Amino acid sequence: MDFGLSPRASELQDRMRSFMEQHVHPAEAVYDRQLAAAADPHALPPVMTELKEKARAEGLWNLFLAHGDWGAGLTNLDYAPLAELAGRSLIGPEVFNCSAPDTGNMELLALYGTPEQQDRWLRPLLSAEIRSCFAMTEPEVASSDARNIRTRVTRDGDSYVVNGRKWYTSGIMDPDCRLIILMGRSDPDAPAYRQQSMVLIPRDTPGVTVLRDLPMFGYTDRLGHGDVLFEDVRVPAENILGGEGEGFALAQGRLGPGRMHYAMRAVGFAERALHLMCERATARVAFGGPLADQGVVREWIARSRIEIEQLRLLVLKSAWLMDTAGNAAARTEVAAIKVAALEVAHRVVDRAVQTHGAAGVSDDTVLARLYSITRALRIADGPDEVHLRTIARRELARHRATGTKAGAA
């Protein structure tokens, strides 16, 4: 395995690191102040517009998209350390137009969209002229199993009609959201994984009603997590994405690179938390000396470094496999990084919170927000248990296929 960066990726890493230090981290407090002062808690703070303009001018833009015709053309392995750098700030990914849910939606449109769909939606998303959201999760069923989805997508002449309810539809509260990509059931009588389809719904289509914005552990996200009702929402038949019955396959295609992005951003979360932990431990005095002299704190720091390095190597292996053998060959590793990344990040953040004491649970540092995000993301994009199930099934299948006895060479 070769985890070495290409010369271009190495140069981008240096430039992004410098950009983060000079522009993004100093802007975090400004972003928070502007958001708190805004009449709409989901409106884009002016400082983000400024940061985006600077990032685009410096060529640090759309780096996540591997498709050369649309994005930067980087491999998954080359993009991984850039995702980590951006993930060290909660506002970092958006600065470079590399934030969810747009990244996954742009991947879908680049891979499966028709030329007309790409012109209407992908081009403005790549230019950050609009935002988008992804509607899959439903409140009434365990929608981590796509077979449970109840929202109906029904063909009616030259249209599709959508009826159902989705929640935690991330991004729909953003005033710039113009596109909903919805996963629904189009043929209940088809084989289990051919029943679902994805449809492109303009945000202003009649029948789309946001019932409420859902917080995560009490935090209101700027992009919002909408509880959304779809009542006789009618769109042209050409708004189907990739073809009827292709929804499950499209969702799987969206997840490989997307989970690597999530995992490397989680490495960034953990690195930020470890930095804050070390900073606090060396500056705070208790029981006659700095916290850094306490054995338990030193163990937290040491274990955090070990776990972060292990996680980073696992994610890089996954990225390397996707590049060299394809997403299907990396399925076990991709499932593993989704579980490992958020578990590690959450543990490191938890230690940093404990090191900060009362300050760790306040909003005086980023730690409380990181704590809530790392916990919530163990459910989002498929709960840990779904990925553990995938890993176990593949491991057992490999064992049964080889028939290797315990202790055999």
Tab-separated table of C-alpha atoms in Angstrom:
chain	number	residue	atom	x	y	z
A	1	MET	CA	0.000	0.000	0.000
A	2	ASP	CA	1.264	3.431	-0.922
A	3	PHE	CA	-0.303	6.292	1.006
A	4	GLY	CA	2.009	8.910	-0.464
A	5	LEU	CA	0.422	12.062	-1.829
A	6	SER	CA	0.849	13.159	-5.396
A	7	PRO	CA	2.878	16.390	-5.846
A	8	ARG	CA	-0.332	18.273	-6.637
A	9	ALA	CA	-2.113	16.985	-3.529
A	10	SER	CA	0.898	17.782	-1.349
A	11	GLU	CA	0.946	21.327	-2.673
A	12	LEU	CA	-2.810	21.691	-2.071
A	13	GLN	CA	-2.353	20.407	1.476
A	14	ASP	CA	0.237	23.097	2.220
A	15	ARG	CA	-1.979	25.790	0.738
A	16	MET	CA	-5.078	24.615	2.590
A	17	ARG	CA	-3.212	24.414	5.895
A	18	SER	CA	-2.041	27.996	5.427
A	19	PHE	CA	-5.541	29.125	4.423
A	20	MET	CA	-7.070	27.488	7.494
A	21	GLU	CA	-4.559	29.164	9.815
A	22	GLN	CA	-4.743	32.599	8.198
A	23	HIS	CA	-8.439	32.852	7.359
A	24	VAL	CA	-10.749	30.108	8.623
A	25	HIS	CA	-9.813	29.664	12.284
A	26	PRO	CA	-9.689	33.440	12.932
A	27	ALA	CA	-13.150	33.786	11.320
A	28	GLU	CA	-14.900	31.230	13.541
A	29	ALA	CA	-15.805	33.709	16.280
A	30	VAL	CA	-16.951	36.254	13.673
A	31	TYR	CA	-19.147	33.617	12.044
A	32	ASP	CA	-20.759	32.762	15.385
A	33	ARG	CA	-21.394	36.432	16.229
A	34	GLN	CA	-22.942	37.153	12.846
A	35	LEU	CA	-25.137	34.069	13.037
A	36	ALA	CA	-26.321	34.976	16.550
A	37	ALA	CA	-27.161	38.516	15.442
A	38	ALA	CA	-29.057	37.476	12.292
A	39	ALA	CA	-32.842	37.580	12.120
A	40	ASP	CA	-32.798	34.176	10.410
A	41	PRO	CA	-30.672	31.544	12.230
A	42	HIS	CA	-30.217	29.729	8.913
A	43	ALA	CA	-29.009	32.695	6.856
A	44	LEU	CA	-25.455	32.618	5.517
A	45	PRO	CA	-23.202	34.886	7.618
A	46	PRO	CA	-21.416	37.514	5.473
A	47	VAL	CA	-18.003	36.281	6.626
A	48	MET	CA	-18.701	32.904	4.987
A	49	THR	CA	-19.349	34.604	1.664
A	50	GLU	CA	-16.000	36.379	2.000
A	51	LEU	CA	-14.198	33.148	2.875
A	52	LYS	CA	-15.744	31.322	-0.065
A	53	GLU	CA	-14.646	34.040	-2.462
A	54	LYS	CA	-11.082	33.856	-1.136
A	55	ALA	CA	-10.985	30.054	-1.298
A	56	ARG	CA	-12.305	29.994	-4.838
A	57	ALA	CA	-9.830	32.653	-5.936
A	58	GLU	CA	-6.997	30.510	-4.555
A	59	GLY	CA	-8.196	27.358	-6.324
A	60	LEU	CA	-9.221	25.620	-3.086
A	61	TRP	CA	-12.650	24.777	-4.444
A	62	ASN	CA	-14.673	21.595	-5.106
A	63	LEU	CA	-11.653	19.497	-4.175
A	64	PHE	CA	-13.856	16.582	-3.055
A	65	LEU	CA	-15.175	15.752	-6.525
A	66	ALA	CA	-12.983	13.181	-8.233
A	67	HIS	CA	-14.571	13.494	-11.649
A	68	GLY	CA	-12.185	15.531	-13.768
A	69	ASP	CA	-14.956	16.981	-15.912
A	70	TRP	CA	-16.578	18.579	-12.877
A	71	GLY	CA	-14.242	18.725	-9.884
A	72	ALA	CA	-10.562	18.882	-9.068
A	73	GLY	CA	-9.866	15.367	-10.300
A	74	LEU	CA	-8.121	14.273	-7.103
A	75	THR	CA	-8.110	10.639	-6.033
A	76	ASN	CA	-9.802	9.640	-2.791
A	77	LEU	CA	-6.349	9.194	-1.262
A	78	ASP	CA	-5.255	12.662	-2.337
A	79	TYR	CA	-8.411	14.290	-1.011
A	80	ALA	CA	-8.370	12.510	2.372
A	81	PRO	CA	-5.819	14.766	4.144
A	82	LEU	CA	-7.550	17.845	2.722
A	83	ALA	CA	-10.844	16.698	4.234
A	84	GLU	CA	-9.050	16.278	7.563
A	85	LEU	CA	-7.681	19.822	7.450
A	86	ALA	CA	-11.084	21.288	6.596
A	87	GLY	CA	-12.660	19.198	9.368
A	88	ARG	CA	-10.563	20.898	12.043
A	89	SER	CA	-13.074	23.736	11.863
A	90	LEU	CA	-16.844	23.358	11.964
A	91	ILE	CA	-17.091	25.951	9.205
A	92	GLY	CA	-14.126	24.648	7.208
A	93	PRO	CA	-15.796	22.278	4.713
A	94	GLU	CA	-18.321	24.906	3.593
A	95	VAL	CA	-15.559	27.427	2.921
A	96	PHE	CA	-14.178	25.153	0.188
A	97	ASN	CA	-17.624	24.104	-1.130
A	98	CYS	CA	-16.928	20.638	0.254
A	99	SER	CA	-19.685	20.291	2.856
A	100	ALA	CA	-22.513	17.814	3.224
A	101	PRO	CA	-25.163	17.303	2.018
A	102	ASP	CA	-24.102	19.099	-1.166
A	103	THR	CA	-21.026	16.928	-1.655
A	104	GLY	CA	-23.045	13.704	-1.841
A	105	ASN	CA	-25.699	15.325	-3.996
A	106	MET	CA	-23.105	16.668	-6.414
A	107	GLU	CA	-21.556	13.192	-6.583
A	108	LEU	CA	-24.962	11.773	-7.519
A	109	LEU	CA	-25.568	14.377	-10.194
A	110	ALA	CA	-22.064	14.020	-11.633
A	111	LEU	CA	-22.331	10.231	-11.789
A	112	TYR	CA	-25.974	9.665	-12.714
A	113	GLY	CA	-27.510	12.965	-13.793
A	114	THR	CA	-28.597	13.641	-17.347
A	115	PRO	CA	-26.934	16.574	-19.141
A	116	GLU	CA	-30.092	18.603	-18.533
A	117	GLN	CA	-30.114	17.761	-14.811
A	118	GLN	CA	-26.425	18.620	-14.562
A	119	ASP	CA	-26.903	21.975	-16.259
A	120	ARG	CA	-29.838	22.890	-14.056
A	121	TRP	CA	-28.520	21.657	-10.700
A	122	LEU	CA	-24.907	20.518	-10.702
A	123	ARG	CA	-23.357	23.606	-12.267
A	124	PRO	CA	-24.938	26.066	-9.784
A	125	LEU	CA	-24.078	23.746	-6.876
A	126	LEU	CA	-20.450	23.661	-7.979
A	127	SER	CA	-20.496	27.452	-8.114
A	128	ALA	CA	-22.179	27.682	-4.670
A	129	GLU	CA	-24.983	29.705	-6.232
A	130	ILE	CA	-27.493	27.352	-4.605
A	131	ARG	CA	-27.595	24.701	-1.870
A	132	SER	CA	-29.393	21.348	-1.725
A	133	CYS	CA	-30.691	18.763	0.719
A	134	PHE	CA	-31.185	14.989	0.806
A	135	ALA	CA	-34.473	13.495	2.026
A	136	MET	CA	-34.306	9.842	3.037
A	137	THR	CA	-34.868	9.393	6.790
A	138	GLU	CA	-38.474	8.993	7.924
A	139	PRO	CA	-39.910	9.405	11.447
A	140	GLU	CA	-42.294	6.442	11.308
A	141	VAL	CA	-39.884	3.679	10.267
A	142	ALA	CA	-36.304	2.510	10.721
A	143	SER	CA	-35.206	3.987	7.406
A	144	SER	CA	-31.607	2.849	7.820
A	145	ASP	CA	-33.185	-0.177	6.098
A	146	ALA	CA	-34.231	1.262	2.728
A	147	ARG	CA	-36.849	-1.490	2.378
A	148	ASN	CA	-38.869	0.235	5.123
A	149	ILE	CA	-39.259	3.558	3.324
A	150	ARG	CA	-42.920	4.516	3.003
A	151	THR	CA	-42.797	7.750	1.006
A	152	ARG	CA	-44.402	6.966	-2.340
A	153	VAL	CA	-43.138	8.093	-5.728
A	154	THR	CA	-45.955	7.324	-8.169
A	155	ARG	CA	-45.861	7.678	-11.950
A	156	ASP	CA	-48.793	9.671	-13.294
A	157	GLY	CA	-48.549	10.227	-17.026
A	158	ASP	CA	-45.585	12.475	-17.730
A	159	SER	CA	-45.092	13.251	-14.023
A	160	TYR	CA	-44.146	11.664	-10.726
A	161	VAL	CA	-46.235	12.420	-7.637
A	162	VAL	CA	-44.595	12.256	-4.202
A	163	ASN	CA	-46.442	11.673	-0.930
A	164	GLY	CA	-44.848	11.066	2.444
A	165	ARG	CA	-42.973	12.545	5.370
A	166	LYS	CA	-39.239	12.891	5.898
A	167	TRP	CA	-37.261	14.257	8.804
A	168	TYR	CA	-33.704	15.285	9.576
A	169	THR	CA	-33.622	16.526	6.004
A	170	SER	CA	-30.333	18.345	6.437
A	171	GLY	CA	-29.943	21.607	4.540
A	172	ILE	CA	-33.561	22.351	3.765
A	173	MET	CA	-33.720	25.367	6.105
A	174	ASP	CA	-30.928	27.181	4.276
A	175	PRO	CA	-32.502	30.093	2.351
A	176	ASP	CA	-30.295	29.148	-0.607
A	177	CYS	CA	-31.625	25.571	-0.761
A	178	ARG	CA	-33.157	25.059	-4.209
A	179	LEU	CA	-33.050	21.290	-4.674
A	180	ILE	CA	-34.350	18.296	-2.729
A	181	ILE	CA	-33.083	14.857	-3.717
A	182	LEU	CA	-35.668	12.468	-2.316
A	183	MET	CA	-35.528	8.698	-1.896
A	184	GLY	CA	-38.941	7.073	-2.110
A	185	ARG	CA	-40.698	3.827	-2.976
A	186	SER	CA	-41.751	3.727	-6.614
A	187	ASP	CA	-42.675	0.039	-7.022
A	188	PRO	CA	-43.679	-1.904	-3.879
A	189	ASP	CA	-43.994	-5.122	-5.906
A	190	ALA	CA	-40.461	-5.096	-7.315
A	191	PRO	CA	-37.573	-7.057	-5.765
A	192	ALA	CA	-36.540	-5.581	-2.408
A	193	TYR	CA	-33.714	-3.417	-3.717
A	194	ARG	CA	-35.481	-2.340	-6.897
A	195	GLN	CA	-38.449	-0.718	-5.171
A	196	GLN	CA	-36.775	2.640	-4.504
A	197	SER	CA	-36.155	5.623	-6.759
A	198	MET	CA	-34.570	9.027	-6.341
A	199	VAL	CA	-36.344	12.084	-7.632
A	200	LEU	CA	-35.208	15.707	-8.032
A	201	ILE	CA	-37.675	18.138	-6.454
A	202	PRO	CA	-37.284	21.912	-6.735
A	203	ARG	CA	-37.538	23.351	-3.217
A	204	ASP	CA	-40.424	25.675	-4.157
A	205	THR	CA	-42.622	22.915	-5.606
A	206	PRO	CA	-46.205	23.142	-4.278
A	207	GLY	CA	-46.951	20.556	-1.598
A	208	VAL	CA	-43.544	20.725	0.137
A	209	THR	CA	-44.122	21.869	3.725
A	210	VAL	CA	-41.464	22.167	6.436
A	211	LEU	CA	-43.272	21.314	9.658
A	212	ARG	CA	-40.396	22.195	11.986
A	213	ASP	CA	-36.639	22.467	12.314
A	214	LEU	CA	-35.097	19.727	14.448
A	215	PRO	CA	-32.151	20.452	16.762
A	216	MET	CA	-29.354	18.032	17.587
A	217	PHE	CA	-28.748	17.807	21.344
A	218	GLY	CA	-30.256	21.271	21.649
A	219	TYR	CA	-28.099	22.867	18.949
A	220	THR	CA	-29.711	24.530	15.952
A	221	ASP	CA	-27.680	23.858	12.846
A	222	ARG	CA	-27.361	26.682	10.335
A	223	LEU	CA	-28.374	24.424	7.448
A	224	GLY	CA	-31.259	23.044	9.489
A	225	HIS	CA	-32.683	19.545	9.834
A	226	GLY	CA	-36.228	19.729	8.566
A	227	ASP	CA	-39.277	17.664	9.366
A	228	VAL	CA	-40.878	17.820	5.928
A	229	LEU	CA	-44.283	16.823	4.595
A	230	PHE	CA	-44.715	15.994	0.907
A	231	GLU	CA	-48.352	16.174	-0.188
A	232	ASP	CA	-49.128	15.476	-3.861
A	233	VAL	CA	-45.806	16.978	-4.880
A	234	ARG	CA	-45.734	16.777	-8.681
A	235	VAL	CA	-42.548	16.921	-10.762
A	236	PRO	CA	-41.861	16.093	-14.431
A	237	ALA	CA	-40.954	12.481	-15.230
A	238	GLU	CA	-37.512	13.644	-16.408
A	239	ASN	CA	-36.765	14.545	-12.775
A	240	ILE	CA	-36.109	10.891	-11.938
A	241	LEU	CA	-32.421	10.415	-11.145
A	242	GLY	CA	-30.656	7.499	-12.798
A	243	GLY	CA	-33.848	5.652	-13.704
A	244	GLU	CA	-36.808	4.152	-11.881
A	245	GLY	CA	-35.857	1.437	-9.406
A	246	GLU	CA	-32.239	2.637	-9.197
A	247	GLY	CA	-32.581	4.426	-5.853
A	248	PHE	CA	-30.875	1.832	-3.679
A	249	ALA	CA	-27.970	1.396	-6.111
A	250	LEU	CA	-27.535	5.173	-6.335
A	251	ALA	CA	-27.528	5.469	-2.546
A	252	GLN	CA	-24.783	2.860	-2.317
A	253	GLY	CA	-22.750	4.653	-4.959
A	254	ARG	CA	-23.080	7.893	-3.021
A	255	LEU	CA	-21.826	6.406	0.229
A	256	GLY	CA	-18.280	5.175	-0.469
A	257	PRO	CA	-16.471	8.481	-1.003
A	258	GLY	CA	-18.955	10.224	1.284
A	259	ARG	CA	-18.065	8.033	4.245
A	260	MET	CA	-14.377	8.648	3.639
A	261	HIS	CA	-15.129	12.396	3.725
A	262	TYR	CA	-17.030	11.955	7.003
A	263	ALA	CA	-14.242	9.863	8.495
A	264	MET	CA	-11.432	12.238	7.602
A	265	ARG	CA	-13.406	15.209	8.879
A	266	ALA	CA	-13.821	13.204	12.097
A	267	VAL	CA	-10.026	12.848	12.240
A	268	GLY	CA	-9.942	16.632	11.975
A	269	PHE	CA	-12.431	16.915	14.866
A	270	ALA	CA	-10.228	14.643	16.966
A	271	GLU	CA	-7.040	16.553	16.136
A	272	ARG	CA	-8.710	19.831	17.106
A	273	ALA	CA	-9.921	18.330	20.394
A	274	LEU	CA	-6.482	16.871	21.173
A	275	HIS	CA	-4.850	20.224	20.503
A	276	LEU	CA	-7.287	21.928	22.880
A	277	MET	CA	-6.725	19.202	25.476
A	278	CYS	CA	-2.950	19.691	25.401
A	279	GLU	CA	-3.366	23.468	25.500
A	280	ARG	CA	-5.609	23.272	28.547
A	281	ALA	CA	-3.484	20.655	30.311
A	282	THR	CA	-0.335	22.745	30.081
A	283	ALA	CA	-2.018	26.022	31.103
A	284	ARG	CA	-4.321	24.883	33.918
A	285	VAL	CA	-2.907	24.376	37.429
A	286	ALA	CA	-4.439	22.025	40.008
A	287	PHE	CA	-3.032	20.221	43.039
A	288	GLY	CA	0.267	22.024	42.888
A	289	GLY	CA	1.089	21.804	39.198
A	290	PRO	CA	-0.216	21.824	35.632
A	291	LEU	CA	-2.816	19.250	34.686
A	292	ALA	CA	-0.263	17.905	32.212
A	293	ASP	CA	1.680	16.502	35.196
A	294	GLN	CA	-1.245	14.316	36.214
A	295	GLY	CA	-0.844	10.703	35.111
A	296	VAL	CA	-4.489	10.304	34.057
A	297	VAL	CA	-4.313	13.368	31.798
A	298	ARG	CA	-1.104	12.123	30.221
A	299	GLU	CA	-2.824	8.801	29.549
A	300	TRP	CA	-5.756	10.592	27.881
A	301	ILE	CA	-3.348	12.477	25.641
A	302	ALA	CA	-1.304	9.386	24.791
A	303	ARG	CA	-4.327	7.203	24.055
A	304	SER	CA	-5.858	9.946	21.935
A	305	ARG	CA	-2.732	10.196	19.796
A	306	ILE	CA	-2.592	6.404	19.355
A	307	GLU	CA	-6.252	6.156	18.391
A	308	ILE	CA	-6.092	9.065	15.941
A	309	GLU	CA	-3.086	7.577	14.157
A	310	GLN	CA	-4.766	4.167	13.934
A	311	LEU	CA	-7.936	5.726	12.568
A	312	ARG	CA	-6.107	7.837	9.995
A	313	LEU	CA	-4.304	4.767	8.643
A	314	LEU	CA	-7.566	2.815	8.363
A	315	VAL	CA	-9.227	5.652	6.455
A	316	LEU	CA	-6.240	6.030	4.138
A	317	LYS	CA	-6.360	2.290	3.452
A	318	SER	CA	-10.038	2.624	2.543
A	319	ALA	CA	-9.311	5.549	0.233
A	320	TRP	CA	-6.444	3.644	-1.380
A	321	LEU	CA	-8.654	0.592	-1.942
A	322	MET	CA	-11.411	2.687	-3.511
A	323	ASP	CA	-8.856	4.205	-5.871
A	324	THR	CA	-7.102	0.959	-6.800
A	325	ALA	CA	-9.794	-1.716	-6.586
A	326	GLY	CA	-13.097	0.161	-6.620
A	327	ASN	CA	-15.764	0.999	-4.054
A	328	ALA	CA	-17.135	-2.559	-3.925
A	329	ALA	CA	-13.743	-4.004	-2.982
A	330	ALA	CA	-13.469	-1.491	-0.143
A	331	ARG	CA	-16.917	-2.174	1.266
A	332	THR	CA	-15.709	-3.708	4.540
A	333	GLU	CA	-13.177	-0.928	5.147
A	334	VAL	CA	-15.699	1.774	4.253
A	335	ALA	CA	-18.170	0.336	6.771
A	336	ALA	CA	-15.385	0.078	9.347
A	337	ILE	CA	-14.298	3.702	9.057
A	338	LYS	CA	-17.848	4.954	9.543
A	339	VAL	CA	-17.932	3.176	12.920
A	340	ALA	CA	-14.340	3.781	13.992
A	341	ALA	CA	-14.117	7.429	12.987
A	342	LEU	CA	-16.948	8.732	15.111
A	343	GLU	CA	-16.157	6.440	18.034
A	344	VAL	CA	-12.564	7.707	18.147
A	345	ALA	CA	-13.513	11.339	17.591
A	346	HIS	CA	-16.177	11.152	20.291
A	347	ARG	CA	-13.779	9.585	22.811
A	348	VAL	CA	-11.098	12.193	22.164
A	349	VAL	CA	-13.610	15.033	22.399
A	350	ASP	CA	-14.977	13.544	25.645
A	351	ARG	CA	-11.471	13.531	27.170
A	352	ALA	CA	-10.953	17.118	26.054
A	353	VAL	CA	-14.270	18.108	27.666
A	354	GLN	CA	-13.205	16.460	30.918
A	355	THR	CA	-9.833	18.219	30.817
A	356	HIS	CA	-11.610	21.582	30.436
A	357	GLY	CA	-14.011	20.930	33.296
A	358	ALA	CA	-16.956	23.333	33.356
A	359	ALA	CA	-15.574	25.204	30.342
A	360	GLY	CA	-15.844	21.994	28.315
A	361	VAL	CA	-19.626	21.854	28.552
A	362	SER	CA	-20.085	25.563	27.847
A	363	ASP	CA	-20.044	27.363	24.526
A	364	ASP	CA	-16.771	29.087	25.392
A	365	THR	CA	-14.962	26.424	23.372
A	366	VAL	CA	-15.971	24.368	20.341
A	367	LEU	CA	-15.879	21.162	22.401
A	368	ALA	CA	-19.550	20.958	23.421
A	369	ARG	CA	-20.600	21.347	19.802
A	370	LEU	CA	-18.057	18.750	18.692
A	371	TYR	CA	-19.374	16.420	21.390
A	372	SER	CA	-22.926	16.671	20.088
A	373	ILE	CA	-21.893	16.326	16.439
A	374	THR	CA	-19.685	13.282	16.969
A	375	ARG	CA	-22.461	11.583	18.913
A	376	ALA	CA	-25.173	12.429	16.405
A	377	LEU	CA	-23.095	11.241	13.453
A	378	ARG	CA	-22.971	7.746	14.958
A	379	ILE	CA	-26.631	7.623	13.915
A	380	ALA	CA	-26.597	9.750	10.764
A	381	ASP	CA	-25.683	8.110	7.455
A	382	GLY	CA	-26.593	4.733	8.901
A	383	PRO	CA	-26.231	3.856	12.598
A	384	ASP	CA	-23.112	2.043	13.787
A	385	GLU	CA	-25.022	-1.218	14.108
A	386	VAL	CA	-25.846	-1.308	10.382
A	387	HIS	CA	-22.178	-1.018	9.474
A	388	LEU	CA	-21.148	-3.562	12.106
A	389	ARG	CA	-23.704	-5.929	10.610
A	390	THR	CA	-22.156	-5.441	7.163
A	391	ILE	CA	-18.640	-6.090	8.447
A	392	ALA	CA	-19.689	-9.199	10.388
A	393	ARG	CA	-21.607	-10.661	7.438
A	394	ARG	CA	-18.668	-10.197	5.093
A	395	GLU	CA	-16.211	-11.593	7.626
A	396	LEU	CA	-18.369	-14.663	8.243
A	397	ALA	CA	-18.847	-15.189	4.511
A	398	ARG	CA	-15.084	-15.073	4.001
A	399	HIS	CA	-14.588	-17.561	6.827
A	400	ARG	CA	-17.172	-19.973	5.435
A	401	ALA	CA	-15.738	-19.689	1.934
A	402	THR	CA	-12.189	-20.506	3.006
A	403	GLY	CA	-13.111	-23.096	5.611
A	404	THR	CA	-9.929	-22.258	7.521
A	405	LYS	CA	-9.748	-23.901	10.909
A	406	ALA	CA	-8.700	-22.031	14.014
A	407	GLY	CA	-4.932	-22.053	14.385
A	408	ALA	CA	-4.307	-23.049	10.769
A	409	ALA	CA	-1.679	-21.161	8.798
